Amino acid sequence: MFKVLVIDDEEGVRIPLASFLEMEGYQAWAAENGFDAFEQIKANRPDFIISDVRMPIWDGFRLQESLNTLTPPIPILYISGFLGDGMESLKQGKGFVGIIAKPFKVDELLQIVKRFAEACHSPRTL
């Protein structure tokens, strides 16, 4: 089963999004910041990550630094209410998929997850 980790400090985003992904047939779980997420990743590596950028403790930038040490890279899609300066460094990270502005359309996000899930179970690459 394709595993998706949702990381967001806003409970009203992370819990419903993880639940929605589970209803769509994915194994999904959530973390409220980058530090907690990285601890979970070490114990249970996801196939795909959806992460906020601005979070307490470890933000998306610090999380990306840690994710860059992993091989192979984990695909990561960022969601953020702030799409300003500084986002270029995320785009250079291993596994970078894209950045979607909050509020986002769940269907748009789901299509991206589906594309990676299908590629994961296909002999061809993305």
PDB file of C-alpha atoms in Angstrom:
ATOM      1  CA  MET A   1       0.000   0.000   0.000  1.00  0.00           C
ATOM      2  CA  PHE A   2       1.291   3.466  -0.932  1.00  0.00           C
ATOM      3  CA  LYS A   3       2.276   5.346   2.244  1.00  0.00           C
ATOM      4  CA  VAL A   4       1.798   9.114   2.606  1.00  0.00           C
ATOM      5  CA  LEU A   5       2.985  11.284   5.503  1.00  0.00           C
ATOM      6  CA  VAL A   6       1.153  14.599   6.002  1.00  0.00           C
ATOM      7  CA  ILE A   7       3.058  17.270   7.956  1.00  0.00           C
ATOM      8  CA  ASP A   8       1.341  20.461   9.082  1.00  0.00           C
ATOM      9  CA  ASP A   9       1.169  22.354  12.361  1.00  0.00           C
ATOM     10  CA  GLU A  10      -2.495  23.156  11.698  1.00  0.00           C
ATOM     11  CA  GLU A  11      -4.563  20.263  13.030  1.00  0.00           C
ATOM     12  CA  GLY A  12      -7.456  21.411  10.834  1.00  0.00           C
ATOM     13  CA  VAL A  13      -5.311  20.692   7.771  1.00  0.00           C
ATOM     14  CA  ARG A  14      -3.236  17.629   8.672  1.00  0.00           C
ATOM     15  CA  ILE A  15      -5.947  15.426  10.241  1.00  0.00           C
ATOM     16  CA  PRO A  16      -8.624  15.906   7.544  1.00  0.00           C
ATOM     17  CA  LEU A  17      -6.043  15.560   4.762  1.00  0.00           C
ATOM     18  CA  ALA A  18      -4.635  12.314   6.198  1.00  0.00           C
ATOM     19  CA  SER A  19      -8.186  10.998   6.684  1.00  0.00           C
ATOM     20  CA  PHE A  20      -9.107  11.921   3.111  1.00  0.00           C
ATOM     21  CA  LEU A  21      -6.059  10.087   1.763  1.00  0.00           C
ATOM     22  CA  GLU A  22      -6.998   7.012   3.805  1.00  0.00           C
ATOM     23  CA  MET A  23     -10.512   7.116   2.346  1.00  0.00           C
ATOM     24  CA  GLU A  24      -8.883   7.197  -1.104  1.00  0.00           C
ATOM     25  CA  GLY A  25      -7.043   3.954  -0.310  1.00  0.00           C
ATOM     26  CA  TYR A  26      -3.638   5.183   0.847  1.00  0.00           C
ATOM     27  CA  GLN A  27      -1.936   4.435   4.148  1.00  0.00           C
ATOM     28  CA  ALA A  28      -1.660   7.926   5.608  1.00  0.00           C
ATOM     29  CA  TRP A  29      -0.534   9.367   8.902  1.00  0.00           C
ATOM     30  CA  ALA A  30       0.320  12.815  10.202  1.00  0.00           C
ATOM     31  CA  ALA A  31       2.952  14.798  12.103  1.00  0.00           C
ATOM     32  CA  GLU A  32       2.687  18.347  13.410  1.00  0.00           C
ATOM     33  CA  ASN A  33       6.233  19.540  12.648  1.00  0.00           C
ATOM     34  CA  GLY A  34       9.346  18.564  10.754  1.00  0.00           C
ATOM     35  CA  PHE A  35      11.173  17.132  13.764  1.00  0.00           C
ATOM     36  CA  ASP A  36       8.350  14.750  14.695  1.00  0.00           C
ATOM     37  CA  ALA A  37       7.990  13.845  11.029  1.00  0.00           C
ATOM     38  CA  PHE A  38      11.675  12.989  10.617  1.00  0.00           C
ATOM     39  CA  GLU A  39      11.528  10.747  13.693  1.00  0.00           C
ATOM     40  CA  GLN A  40       8.538   8.966  12.144  1.00  0.00           C
ATOM     41  CA  ILE A  41      10.296   8.706   8.776  1.00  0.00           C
ATOM     42  CA  LYS A  42      13.243   6.927  10.405  1.00  0.00           C
ATOM     43  CA  ALA A  43      10.833   4.349  11.885  1.00  0.00           C
ATOM     44  CA  ASN A  44       8.369   4.032   8.987  1.00  0.00           C
ATOM     45  CA  ARG A  45       9.575   5.434   5.674  1.00  0.00           C
ATOM     46  CA  PRO A  46       6.724   6.857   3.579  1.00  0.00           C
ATOM     47  CA  ASP A  47       6.523   6.671  -0.202  1.00  0.00           C
ATOM     48  CA  PHE A  48       5.411  10.307  -0.441  1.00  0.00           C
ATOM     49  CA  ILE A  49       5.366  13.380   1.837  1.00  0.00           C
ATOM     50  CA  ILE A  50       3.006  16.353   1.869  1.00  0.00           C
ATOM     51  CA  SER A  51       4.422  19.097   4.090  1.00  0.00           C
ATOM     52  CA  ASP A  52       3.680  22.618   5.176  1.00  0.00           C
ATOM     53  CA  VAL A  53       6.627  25.021   4.997  1.00  0.00           C
ATOM     54  CA  ARG A  54       6.095  27.318   7.982  1.00  0.00           C
ATOM     55  CA  MET A  55       5.937  25.237  11.190  1.00  0.00           C
ATOM     56  CA  PRO A  56       7.351  25.478  14.714  1.00  0.00           C
ATOM     57  CA  ILE A  57      10.359  23.446  15.913  1.00  0.00           C
ATOM     58  CA  TRP A  58      11.496  22.261  12.440  1.00  0.00           C
ATOM     59  CA  ASP A  59      10.026  24.099   9.477  1.00  0.00           C
ATOM     60  CA  GLY A  60       9.983  22.776   5.925  1.00  0.00           C
ATOM     61  CA  PHE A  61      13.468  24.153   5.247  1.00  0.00           C
ATOM     62  CA  ARG A  62      15.016  22.257   8.181  1.00  0.00           C
ATOM     63  CA  LEU A  63      13.061  19.137   7.268  1.00  0.00           C
ATOM     64  CA  GLN A  64      14.361  19.346   3.687  1.00  0.00           C
ATOM     65  CA  GLU A  65      17.951  19.527   4.958  1.00  0.00           C
ATOM     66  CA  SER A  66      17.403  16.264   6.830  1.00  0.00           C
ATOM     67  CA  LEU A  67      15.556  14.625   3.947  1.00  0.00           C
ATOM     68  CA  ASN A  68      18.494  15.446   1.659  1.00  0.00           C
ATOM     69  CA  THR A  69      20.549  12.898   3.637  1.00  0.00           C
ATOM     70  CA  LEU A  70      18.218  10.021   2.726  1.00  0.00           C
ATOM     71  CA  THR A  71      18.782   7.650  -0.172  1.00  0.00           C
ATOM     72  CA  PRO A  72      16.780   7.183  -2.246  1.00  0.00           C
ATOM     73  CA  PRO A  73      15.014  10.531  -1.879  1.00  0.00           C
ATOM     74  CA  ILE A  74      11.376  10.622  -0.807  1.00  0.00           C
ATOM     75  CA  PRO A  75       9.103  12.663  -3.110  1.00  0.00           C
ATOM     76  CA  ILE A  76       7.831  15.709  -1.207  1.00  0.00           C
ATOM     77  CA  LEU A  77       5.064  18.139  -2.131  1.00  0.00           C
ATOM     78  CA  TYR A  78       4.964  21.377  -0.146  1.00  0.00           C
ATOM     79  CA  ILE A  79       1.761  23.204   0.777  1.00  0.00           C
ATOM     80  CA  SER A  80       2.050  26.752   2.049  1.00  0.00           C
ATOM     81  CA  GLY A  81       0.110  29.915   2.631  1.00  0.00           C
ATOM     82  CA  PHE A  82       3.331  31.836   2.021  1.00  0.00           C
ATOM     83  CA  LEU A  83       4.878  31.619  -1.438  1.00  0.00           C
ATOM     84  CA  GLY A  84       7.557  34.266  -1.235  1.00  0.00           C
ATOM     85  CA  ASP A  85      11.314  34.570  -1.170  1.00  0.00           C
ATOM     86  CA  GLY A  86      13.207  31.589   0.124  1.00  0.00           C
ATOM     87  CA  MET A  87      11.191  28.941  -1.672  1.00  0.00           C
ATOM     88  CA  GLU A  88      13.990  28.474  -4.218  1.00  0.00           C
ATOM     89  CA  SER A  89      16.036  26.515  -1.670  1.00  0.00           C
ATOM     90  CA  LEU A  90      13.207  23.980  -1.330  1.00  0.00           C
ATOM     91  CA  LYS A  91      13.163  23.508  -5.094  1.00  0.00           C
ATOM     92  CA  GLN A  92      16.811  22.420  -4.952  1.00  0.00           C
ATOM     93  CA  GLY A  93      16.067  19.680  -2.412  1.00  0.00           C
ATOM     94  CA  LYS A  94      16.156  15.988  -3.224  1.00  0.00           C
ATOM     95  CA  GLY A  95      12.704  14.615  -3.908  1.00  0.00           C
ATOM     96  CA  PHE A  96      11.121  18.032  -4.565  1.00  0.00           C
ATOM     97  CA  VAL A  97       7.808  17.628  -6.414  1.00  0.00           C
ATOM     98  CA  GLY A  98       6.293  21.103  -6.178  1.00  0.00           C
ATOM     99  CA  ILE A  99       4.666  23.755  -4.009  1.00  0.00           C
ATOM    100  CA  ILE A 100       0.908  24.272  -3.842  1.00  0.00           C
ATOM    101  CA  ALA A 101      -0.575  27.423  -2.315  1.00  0.00           C
ATOM    102  CA  LYS A 102      -2.980  27.217   0.618  1.00  0.00           C
ATOM    103  CA  PRO A 103      -5.873  27.063   0.434  1.00  0.00           C
ATOM    104  CA  PHE A 104      -5.466  24.264  -2.082  1.00  0.00           C
ATOM    105  CA  LYS A 105      -7.873  22.130  -4.055  1.00  0.00           C
ATOM    106  CA  VAL A 106      -7.875  18.615  -2.604  1.00  0.00           C
ATOM    107  CA  ASP A 107      -8.493  17.135  -6.054  1.00  0.00           C
ATOM    108  CA  GLU A 108      -5.345  18.806  -7.401  1.00  0.00           C
ATOM    109  CA  LEU A 109      -3.292  17.408  -4.548  1.00  0.00           C
ATOM    110  CA  LEU A 110      -4.872  13.964  -4.943  1.00  0.00           C
ATOM    111  CA  GLN A 111      -3.967  13.850  -8.648  1.00  0.00           C
ATOM    112  CA  ILE A 112      -0.309  14.424  -7.782  1.00  0.00           C
ATOM    113  CA  VAL A 113      -0.351  11.680  -5.131  1.00  0.00           C
ATOM    114  CA  LYS A 114      -2.080   9.292  -7.562  1.00  0.00           C
ATOM    115  CA  ARG A 115       0.525   9.969 -10.226  1.00  0.00           C
ATOM    116  CA  PHE A 116       3.343   9.036  -7.856  1.00  0.00           C
ATOM    117  CA  ALA A 117       1.493   6.025  -6.461  1.00  0.00           C
ATOM    118  CA  GLU A 118       0.912   4.682  -9.972  1.00  0.00           C
ATOM    119  CA  ALA A 119       4.548   5.280 -10.908  1.00  0.00           C
ATOM    120  CA  CYS A 120       5.661   3.508  -7.738  1.00  0.00           C
ATOM    121  CA  HIS A 121       3.782   0.377  -8.817  1.00  0.00           C
ATOM    122  CA  SER A 122       4.811   0.619 -12.460  1.00  0.00           C
ATOM    123  CA  PRO A 123       8.014  -0.618 -14.115  1.00  0.00           C
ATOM    124  CA  ARG A 124       8.446   2.756 -15.814  1.00  0.00           C
ATOM    125  CA  THR A 125       9.809   5.826 -14.044  1.00  0.00           C
ATOM    126  CA  LEU A 126       8.391   9.346 -13.704  1.00  0.00           C
TER     127      LEU A 126
END
